[in-house]
Coordinates of C-alpha atoms in Angstrom, one line a residue:
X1 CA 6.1 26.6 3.1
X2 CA 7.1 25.7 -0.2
X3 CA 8.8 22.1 -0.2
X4 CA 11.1 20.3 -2.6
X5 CA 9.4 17.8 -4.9
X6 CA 11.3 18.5 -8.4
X7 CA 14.6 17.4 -7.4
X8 CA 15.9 14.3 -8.8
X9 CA 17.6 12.1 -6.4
X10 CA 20.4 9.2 -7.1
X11 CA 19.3 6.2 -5.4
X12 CA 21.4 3.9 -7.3
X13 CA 23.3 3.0 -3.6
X14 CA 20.9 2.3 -1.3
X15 CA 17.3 1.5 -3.3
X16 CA 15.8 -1.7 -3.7
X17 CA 14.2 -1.4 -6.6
X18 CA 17.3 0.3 -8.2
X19 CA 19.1 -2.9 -7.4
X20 CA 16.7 -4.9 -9.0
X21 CA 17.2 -2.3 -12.5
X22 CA 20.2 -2.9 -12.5
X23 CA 20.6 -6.0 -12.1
X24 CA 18.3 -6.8 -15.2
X25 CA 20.5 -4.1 -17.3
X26 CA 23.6 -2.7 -15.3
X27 CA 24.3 -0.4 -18.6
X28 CA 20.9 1.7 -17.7
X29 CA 21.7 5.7 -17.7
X30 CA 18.9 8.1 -16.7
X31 CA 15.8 6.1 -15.6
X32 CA 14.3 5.9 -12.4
X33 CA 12.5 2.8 -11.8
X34 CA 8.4 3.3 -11.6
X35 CA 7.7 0.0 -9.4
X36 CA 8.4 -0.5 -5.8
X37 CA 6.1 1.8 -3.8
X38 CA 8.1 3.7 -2.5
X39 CA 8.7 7.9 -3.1
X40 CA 11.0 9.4 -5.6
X41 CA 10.7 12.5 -3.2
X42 CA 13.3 14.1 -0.6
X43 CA 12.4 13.7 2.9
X44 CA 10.0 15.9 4.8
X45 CA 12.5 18.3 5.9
X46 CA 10.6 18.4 9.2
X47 CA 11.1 15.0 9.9
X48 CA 15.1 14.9 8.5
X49 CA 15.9 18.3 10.8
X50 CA 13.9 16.3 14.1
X51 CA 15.7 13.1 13.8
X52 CA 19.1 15.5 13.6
X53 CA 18.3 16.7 17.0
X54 CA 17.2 13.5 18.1
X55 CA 20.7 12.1 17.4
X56 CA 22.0 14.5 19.9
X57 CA 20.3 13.1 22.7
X58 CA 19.3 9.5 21.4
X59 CA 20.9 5.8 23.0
X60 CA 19.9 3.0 20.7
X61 CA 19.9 0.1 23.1
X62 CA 17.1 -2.4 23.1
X63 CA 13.8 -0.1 23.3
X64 CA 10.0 0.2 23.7
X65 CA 7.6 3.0 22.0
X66 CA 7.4 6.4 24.4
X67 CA 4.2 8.0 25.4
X68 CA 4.8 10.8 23.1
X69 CA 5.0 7.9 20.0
X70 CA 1.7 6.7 21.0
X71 CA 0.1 10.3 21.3
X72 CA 1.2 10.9 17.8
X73 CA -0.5 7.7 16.1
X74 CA -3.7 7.9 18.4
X75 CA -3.9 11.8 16.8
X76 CA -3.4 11.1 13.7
X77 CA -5.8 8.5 13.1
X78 CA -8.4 10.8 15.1
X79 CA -7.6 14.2 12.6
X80 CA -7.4 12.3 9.5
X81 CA -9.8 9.3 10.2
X82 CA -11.9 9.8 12.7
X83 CA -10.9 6.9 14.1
X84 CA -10.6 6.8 17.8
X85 CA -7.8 4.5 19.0
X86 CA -6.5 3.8 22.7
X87 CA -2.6 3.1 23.3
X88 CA -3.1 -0.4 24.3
X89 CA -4.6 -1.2 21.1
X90 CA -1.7 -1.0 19.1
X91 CA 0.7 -3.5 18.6
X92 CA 3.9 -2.9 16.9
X93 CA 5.8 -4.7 14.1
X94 CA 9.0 -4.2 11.5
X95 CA 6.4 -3.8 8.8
X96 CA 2.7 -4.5 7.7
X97 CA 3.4 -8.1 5.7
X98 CA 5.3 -9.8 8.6
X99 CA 2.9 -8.4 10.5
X100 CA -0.2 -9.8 8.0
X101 CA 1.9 -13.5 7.9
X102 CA 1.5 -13.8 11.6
X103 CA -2.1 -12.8 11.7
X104 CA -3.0 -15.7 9.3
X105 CA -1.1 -18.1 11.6
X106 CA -2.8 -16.6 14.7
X107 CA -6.4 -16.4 13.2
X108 CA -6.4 -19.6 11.1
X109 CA -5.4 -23.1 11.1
X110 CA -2.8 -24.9 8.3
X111 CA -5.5 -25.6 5.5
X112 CA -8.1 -22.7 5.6
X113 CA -8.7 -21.0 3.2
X114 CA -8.3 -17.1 2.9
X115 CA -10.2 -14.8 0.6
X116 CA -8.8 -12.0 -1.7
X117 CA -9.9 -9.7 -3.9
X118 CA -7.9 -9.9 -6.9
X119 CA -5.7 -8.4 -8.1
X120 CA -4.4 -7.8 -5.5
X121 CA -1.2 -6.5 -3.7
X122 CA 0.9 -9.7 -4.5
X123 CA 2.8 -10.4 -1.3
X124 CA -0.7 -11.5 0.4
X125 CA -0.3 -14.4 -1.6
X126 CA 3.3 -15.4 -0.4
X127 CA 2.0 -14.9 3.2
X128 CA -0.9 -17.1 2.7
X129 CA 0.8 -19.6 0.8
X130 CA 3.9 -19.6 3.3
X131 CA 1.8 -19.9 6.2
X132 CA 0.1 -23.0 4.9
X133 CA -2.8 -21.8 4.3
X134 CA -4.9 -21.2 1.0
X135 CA -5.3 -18.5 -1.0
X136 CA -9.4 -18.1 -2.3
X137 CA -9.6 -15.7 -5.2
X138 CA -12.7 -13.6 -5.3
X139 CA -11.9 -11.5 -8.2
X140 CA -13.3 -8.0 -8.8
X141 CA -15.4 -7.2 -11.2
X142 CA -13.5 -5.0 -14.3
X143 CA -15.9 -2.5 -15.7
X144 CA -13.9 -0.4 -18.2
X145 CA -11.2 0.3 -15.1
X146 CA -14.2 0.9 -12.6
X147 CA -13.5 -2.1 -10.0
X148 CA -16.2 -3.0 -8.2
X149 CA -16.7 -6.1 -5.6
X150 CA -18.4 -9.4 -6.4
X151 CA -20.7 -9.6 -3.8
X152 CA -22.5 -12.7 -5.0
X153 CA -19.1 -14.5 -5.5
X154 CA -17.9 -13.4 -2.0
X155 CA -20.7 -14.5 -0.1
X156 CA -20.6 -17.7 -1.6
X157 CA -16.8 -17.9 -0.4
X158 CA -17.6 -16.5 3.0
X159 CA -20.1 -19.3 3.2
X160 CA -17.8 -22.4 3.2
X161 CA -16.8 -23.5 6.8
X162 CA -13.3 -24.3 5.4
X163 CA -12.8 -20.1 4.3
X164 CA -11.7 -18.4 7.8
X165 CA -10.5 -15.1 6.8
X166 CA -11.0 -11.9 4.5
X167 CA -7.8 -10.2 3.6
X168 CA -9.1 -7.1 2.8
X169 CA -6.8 -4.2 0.8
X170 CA -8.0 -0.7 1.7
X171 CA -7.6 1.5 -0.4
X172 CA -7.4 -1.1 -3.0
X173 CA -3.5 -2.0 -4.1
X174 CA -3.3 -1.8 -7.2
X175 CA -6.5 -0.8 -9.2
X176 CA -6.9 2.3 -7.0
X177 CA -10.5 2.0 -5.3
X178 CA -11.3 4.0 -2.2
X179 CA -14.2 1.9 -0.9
X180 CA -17.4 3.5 -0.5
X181 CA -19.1 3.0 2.8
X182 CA -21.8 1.3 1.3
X183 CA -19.7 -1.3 -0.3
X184 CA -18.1 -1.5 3.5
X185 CA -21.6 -2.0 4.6
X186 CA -22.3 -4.9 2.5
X187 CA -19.3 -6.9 3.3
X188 CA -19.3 -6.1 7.0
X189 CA -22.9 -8.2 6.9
X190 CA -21.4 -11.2 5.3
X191 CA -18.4 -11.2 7.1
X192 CA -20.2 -11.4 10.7
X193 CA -23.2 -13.7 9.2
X194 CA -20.1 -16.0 8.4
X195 CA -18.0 -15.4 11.4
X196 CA -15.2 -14.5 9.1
X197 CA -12.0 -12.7 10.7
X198 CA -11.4 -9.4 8.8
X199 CA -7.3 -8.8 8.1
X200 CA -7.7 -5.2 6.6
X201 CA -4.8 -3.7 5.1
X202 CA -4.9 0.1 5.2
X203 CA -1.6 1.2 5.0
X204 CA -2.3 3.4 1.8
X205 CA -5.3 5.0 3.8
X206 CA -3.5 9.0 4.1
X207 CA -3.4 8.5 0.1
X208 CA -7.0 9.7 -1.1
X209 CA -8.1 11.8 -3.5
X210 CA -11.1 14.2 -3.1
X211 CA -14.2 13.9 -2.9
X212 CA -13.4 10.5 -2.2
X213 CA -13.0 9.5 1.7
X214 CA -11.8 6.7 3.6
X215 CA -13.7 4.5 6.1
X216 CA -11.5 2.5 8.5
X217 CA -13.5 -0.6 8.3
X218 CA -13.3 -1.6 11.9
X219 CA -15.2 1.8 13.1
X220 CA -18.5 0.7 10.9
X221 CA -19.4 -1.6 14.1
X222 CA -18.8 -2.7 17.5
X223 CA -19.0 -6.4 16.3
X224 CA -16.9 -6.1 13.6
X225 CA -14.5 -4.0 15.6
X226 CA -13.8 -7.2 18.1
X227 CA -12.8 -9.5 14.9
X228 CA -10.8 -6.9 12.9
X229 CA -7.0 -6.2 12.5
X230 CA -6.1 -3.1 11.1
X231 CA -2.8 -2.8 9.5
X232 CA -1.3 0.7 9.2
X233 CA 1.8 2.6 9.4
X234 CA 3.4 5.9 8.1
X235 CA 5.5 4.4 6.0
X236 CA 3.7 5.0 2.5
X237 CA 2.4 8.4 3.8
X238 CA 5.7 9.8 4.7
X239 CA 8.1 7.6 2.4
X240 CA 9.4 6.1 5.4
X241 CA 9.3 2.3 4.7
X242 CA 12.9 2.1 5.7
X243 CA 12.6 2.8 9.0
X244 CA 10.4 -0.5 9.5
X245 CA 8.0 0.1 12.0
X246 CA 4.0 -0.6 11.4
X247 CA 0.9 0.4 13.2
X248 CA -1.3 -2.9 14.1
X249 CA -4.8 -2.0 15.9
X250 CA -6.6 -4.7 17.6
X251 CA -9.6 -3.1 19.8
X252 CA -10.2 -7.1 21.0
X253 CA -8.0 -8.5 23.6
X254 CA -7.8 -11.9 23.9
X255 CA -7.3 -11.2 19.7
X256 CA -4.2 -9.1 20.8
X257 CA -2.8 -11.5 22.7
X258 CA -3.0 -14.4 20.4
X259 CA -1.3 -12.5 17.3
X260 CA 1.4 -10.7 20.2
X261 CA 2.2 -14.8 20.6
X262 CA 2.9 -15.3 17.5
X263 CA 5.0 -12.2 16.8
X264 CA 7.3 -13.5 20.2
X265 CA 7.1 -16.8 19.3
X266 CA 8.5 -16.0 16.0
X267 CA 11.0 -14.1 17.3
X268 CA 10.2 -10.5 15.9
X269 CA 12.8 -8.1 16.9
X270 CA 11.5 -4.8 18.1
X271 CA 11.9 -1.5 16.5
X272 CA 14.6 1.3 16.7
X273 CA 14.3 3.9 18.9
X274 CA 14.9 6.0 15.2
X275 CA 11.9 4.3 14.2
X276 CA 9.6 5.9 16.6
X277 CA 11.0 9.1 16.7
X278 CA 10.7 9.6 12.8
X279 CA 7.2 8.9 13.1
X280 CA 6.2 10.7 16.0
X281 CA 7.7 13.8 13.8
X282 CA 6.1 12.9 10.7
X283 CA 2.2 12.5 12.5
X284 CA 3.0 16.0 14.3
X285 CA 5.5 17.6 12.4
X286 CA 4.7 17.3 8.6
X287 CA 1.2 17.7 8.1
X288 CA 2.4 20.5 5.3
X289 CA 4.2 18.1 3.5
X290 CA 2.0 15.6 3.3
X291 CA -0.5 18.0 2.1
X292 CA 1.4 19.4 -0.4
X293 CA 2.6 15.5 -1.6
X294 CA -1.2 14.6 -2.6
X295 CA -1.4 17.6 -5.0
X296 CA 1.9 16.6 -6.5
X297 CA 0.8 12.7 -6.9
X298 CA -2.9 14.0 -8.3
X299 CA -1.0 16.5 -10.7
X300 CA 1.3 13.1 -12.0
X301 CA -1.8 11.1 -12.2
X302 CA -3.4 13.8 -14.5
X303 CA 0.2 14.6 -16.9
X304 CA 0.2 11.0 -17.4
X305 CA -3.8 9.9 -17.8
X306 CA -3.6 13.2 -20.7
X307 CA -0.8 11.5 -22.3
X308 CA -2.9 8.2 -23.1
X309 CA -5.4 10.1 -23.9
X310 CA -4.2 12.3 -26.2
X311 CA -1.5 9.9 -28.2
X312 CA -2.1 6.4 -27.3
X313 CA -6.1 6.2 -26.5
X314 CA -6.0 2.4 -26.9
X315 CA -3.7 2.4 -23.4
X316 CA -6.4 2.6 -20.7
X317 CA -5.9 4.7 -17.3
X318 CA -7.3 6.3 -14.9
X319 CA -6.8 8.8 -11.9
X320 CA -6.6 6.7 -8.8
X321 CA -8.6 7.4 -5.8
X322 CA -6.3 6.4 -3.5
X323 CA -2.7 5.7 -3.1
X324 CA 0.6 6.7 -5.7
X325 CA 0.0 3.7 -7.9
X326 CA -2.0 3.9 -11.5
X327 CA -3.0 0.7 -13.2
X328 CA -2.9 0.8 -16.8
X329 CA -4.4 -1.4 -19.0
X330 CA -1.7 -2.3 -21.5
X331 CA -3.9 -5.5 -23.6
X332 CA -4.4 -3.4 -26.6
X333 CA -0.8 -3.8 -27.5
X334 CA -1.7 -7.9 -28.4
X335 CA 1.6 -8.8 -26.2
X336 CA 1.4 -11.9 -23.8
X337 CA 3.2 -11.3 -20.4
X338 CA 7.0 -11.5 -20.8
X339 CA 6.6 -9.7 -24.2
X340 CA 4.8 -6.7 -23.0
X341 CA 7.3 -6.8 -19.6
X342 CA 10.5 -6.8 -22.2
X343 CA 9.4 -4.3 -24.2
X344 CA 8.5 -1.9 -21.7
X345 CA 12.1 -2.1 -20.2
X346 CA 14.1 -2.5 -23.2
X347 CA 12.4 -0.3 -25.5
X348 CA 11.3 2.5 -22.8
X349 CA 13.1 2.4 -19.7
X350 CA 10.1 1.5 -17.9
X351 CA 10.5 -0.8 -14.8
X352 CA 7.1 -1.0 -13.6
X353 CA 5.5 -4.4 -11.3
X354 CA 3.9 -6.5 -13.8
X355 CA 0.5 -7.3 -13.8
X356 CA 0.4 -10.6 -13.4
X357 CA 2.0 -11.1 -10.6
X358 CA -1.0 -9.6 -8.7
X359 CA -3.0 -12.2 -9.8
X360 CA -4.2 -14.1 -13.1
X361 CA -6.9 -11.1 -13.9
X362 CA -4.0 -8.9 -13.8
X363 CA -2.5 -10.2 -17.0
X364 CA -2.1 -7.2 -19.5
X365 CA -1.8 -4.7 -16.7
X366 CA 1.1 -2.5 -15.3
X367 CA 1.3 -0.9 -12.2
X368 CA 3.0 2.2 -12.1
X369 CA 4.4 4.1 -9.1
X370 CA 3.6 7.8 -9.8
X371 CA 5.3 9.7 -6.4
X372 CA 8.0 10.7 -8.3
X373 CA 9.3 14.5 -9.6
X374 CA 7.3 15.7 -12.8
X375 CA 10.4 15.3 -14.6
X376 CA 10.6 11.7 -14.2
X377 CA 7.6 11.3 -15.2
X378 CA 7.7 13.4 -18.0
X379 CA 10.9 11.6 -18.9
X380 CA 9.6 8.5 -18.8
X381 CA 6.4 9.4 -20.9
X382 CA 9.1 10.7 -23.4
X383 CA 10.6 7.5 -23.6
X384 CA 7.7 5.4 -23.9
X385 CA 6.2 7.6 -26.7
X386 CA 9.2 6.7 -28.8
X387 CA 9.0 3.4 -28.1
X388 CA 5.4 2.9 -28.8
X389 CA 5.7 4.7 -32.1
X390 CA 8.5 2.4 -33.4
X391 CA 5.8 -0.3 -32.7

């Protein structure tokens, strides 16, 4: 089946991100915004004809996940990760960073310290910081775009008692790196020499590009299975982030219990019955889309790496190994932070996240949301050649 990814939509109504273009320049005409990560891409019509039938049948009173919900997830994760899962593992919430918050406030106490890998997918910040807790950079190491993992830096982290937790961002939000098991490896030994509690955030983990393949960190042992949370959902897979529901696995119990306490006693609301319905289609229904959605994304990445290339090789890219996001390395343009963030929306029509706001060694940078119709991207590339040249 051949499915829809060239059509343009008009999200100018109901989009987040939209509302946040607009409000910088309500006079914009023709640009769709590069930032949020969310898709630019109709629904799966799989999943949009399901939930129509469901709606014949559906009550949406107070609710609770059916068996048929649970059989989707648990085979999903078994096709496409290998990753054996049992029902009473998983815990749901309205989405993966409320869900991250309460983990810090279940696993920690006000004062400890949590490590990150920077830059880094900035709302880990806001839950640390929120939750009382503080945020330890351990920054990755930058070598020409290829991110790799201070292990020496980490280690020494891991080793103070007041550092409880790694929050861990699998594949890598927003430089792009799918893990290697051996890298896995290495930090699963420090993190159990240390007694650290592993928060790892794998919600981008359907998003990888061959031949690289993701590990779910948990499975690499038993030990670190019983002090890991897993964080997942089909949200980024399936472009369904509006339905708010997220996958939390937790193989330990007593681990489970704690961070369900904290959801309750934080009064979490639960999920629409919508919710679990558009997800049980999407894990059993669109496996074709999804498919067809990484060759679109790895055919962006490529229009838009060539472009740098070819006109502008100063502007350094490269094809992400997982997820829809690019980071490109802007700091040949000799523009501090608000300059470079102006000039890319004024003069280009590009409304990308900054940089910086991933963290300090993300100064310089953009990240760029690439699931998005070739035309968009080709427009945008249009615009910010013009804009570049009159530099």
């Amino acid at each position: 089946m051949n499915y829809d990814f060239e059509t343009i939509l008009d999200r100018s109504k109901d989009s987040s991100k939209w509302k946040l273009m607009y409000e910088y320049n309500n006079n914009i005409k023709d640009v769709v915004p590069l930032s949020v990560a969310d898709m630019e891409f109709k629904l799966a019509p799989e999943i949009r004809e399901g939930l129509k039938e469901y709606l014949d049948e559906a009550v949406f009173g107070y609710s609770y996940p059916p068996q048929t919900y649970y059989d989707a997830v648990i085979y999903w994760m078994k096709k496409h990760h290998n990753f054996d899962i049992k029902k009473e593992w998983i815990v749901n919430t309205s989405g993966v960073v409320v869900a991250i918050y309460n983990a810090i406030k279940a696993f920690s106490n006000e004062n400890d310290g949590v490590i990150v890998f920077t830059p880094v997918y900035y709302p880990f910040f806001e839950t640390i910081k929120k939750s009382n807790r503080k945020v330890v950079e351990c920054p990755l190491i930058n070598d020409n775009l290829e991110y790799k993992i201070d292990f020496d830096k980490f280690e020494e982290l891991a080793s103070k008692n007041e550092n409880k937790i790694l929050l861990f961002s699998s594949p890598h939000n927003p430089v792009g790196r799918v893990w290697k098991k051996e890298e896995l490896l290495r930090l699963k030994n420090i993190i159990i020499d240390n007694d650290l509690i592993l928060l790892s955030d794998e919600i981008h983990n359907d998003i990888v590009f061959s031949p690289n393949e993701h590990t779910v960190f948990q499975t690499l042992s038993k030990n670190l299975e019983q002090r890991t949370v897993t964080f997942t959902s089909a949200s980024k897979t399936f472009n369904l982030a509006g339905a708010n529901l997220s996958n939390i696995i937790i193989a330990n119990d007593n681990m489970k219990e704690k961070f369900k306490k904290e959801i309750y006693d934080n009064f979490i609301s639960s999920i629409s019955p919508f919710s679990y319905k558009a997800f049980e289609l999407a894990y059993t229904k669109a496996e074709g889309w999804y498919q067809e959605m990484l060759k679109v994304v790895y055919e962006n990445q490529e229009m838009i790496c060539n472009f740098f290339k070819d006109k502008f090789p100063n502007i350094k890219t490269k094809i992400s190994e997982g997820t829809y996001l690019m980071w490109i390395d802007f700091r040949s343009l000799g523009m501090d932070d608000t300059k470079l963030s102006t000039f890319l929306k004024d003069k280009a029509g590009w409304f990308l996240d900054d940089g910086y706001i991933f963290g300090e060694n993300g100064k310089g940078f953009e990240r760029v949301n690439v699931a998005a119709p070739k035309k968009t991207i080709q427009n945008s590339l249009n615009r910010l050649e013009r804009a570049l040249k009159s530099l």
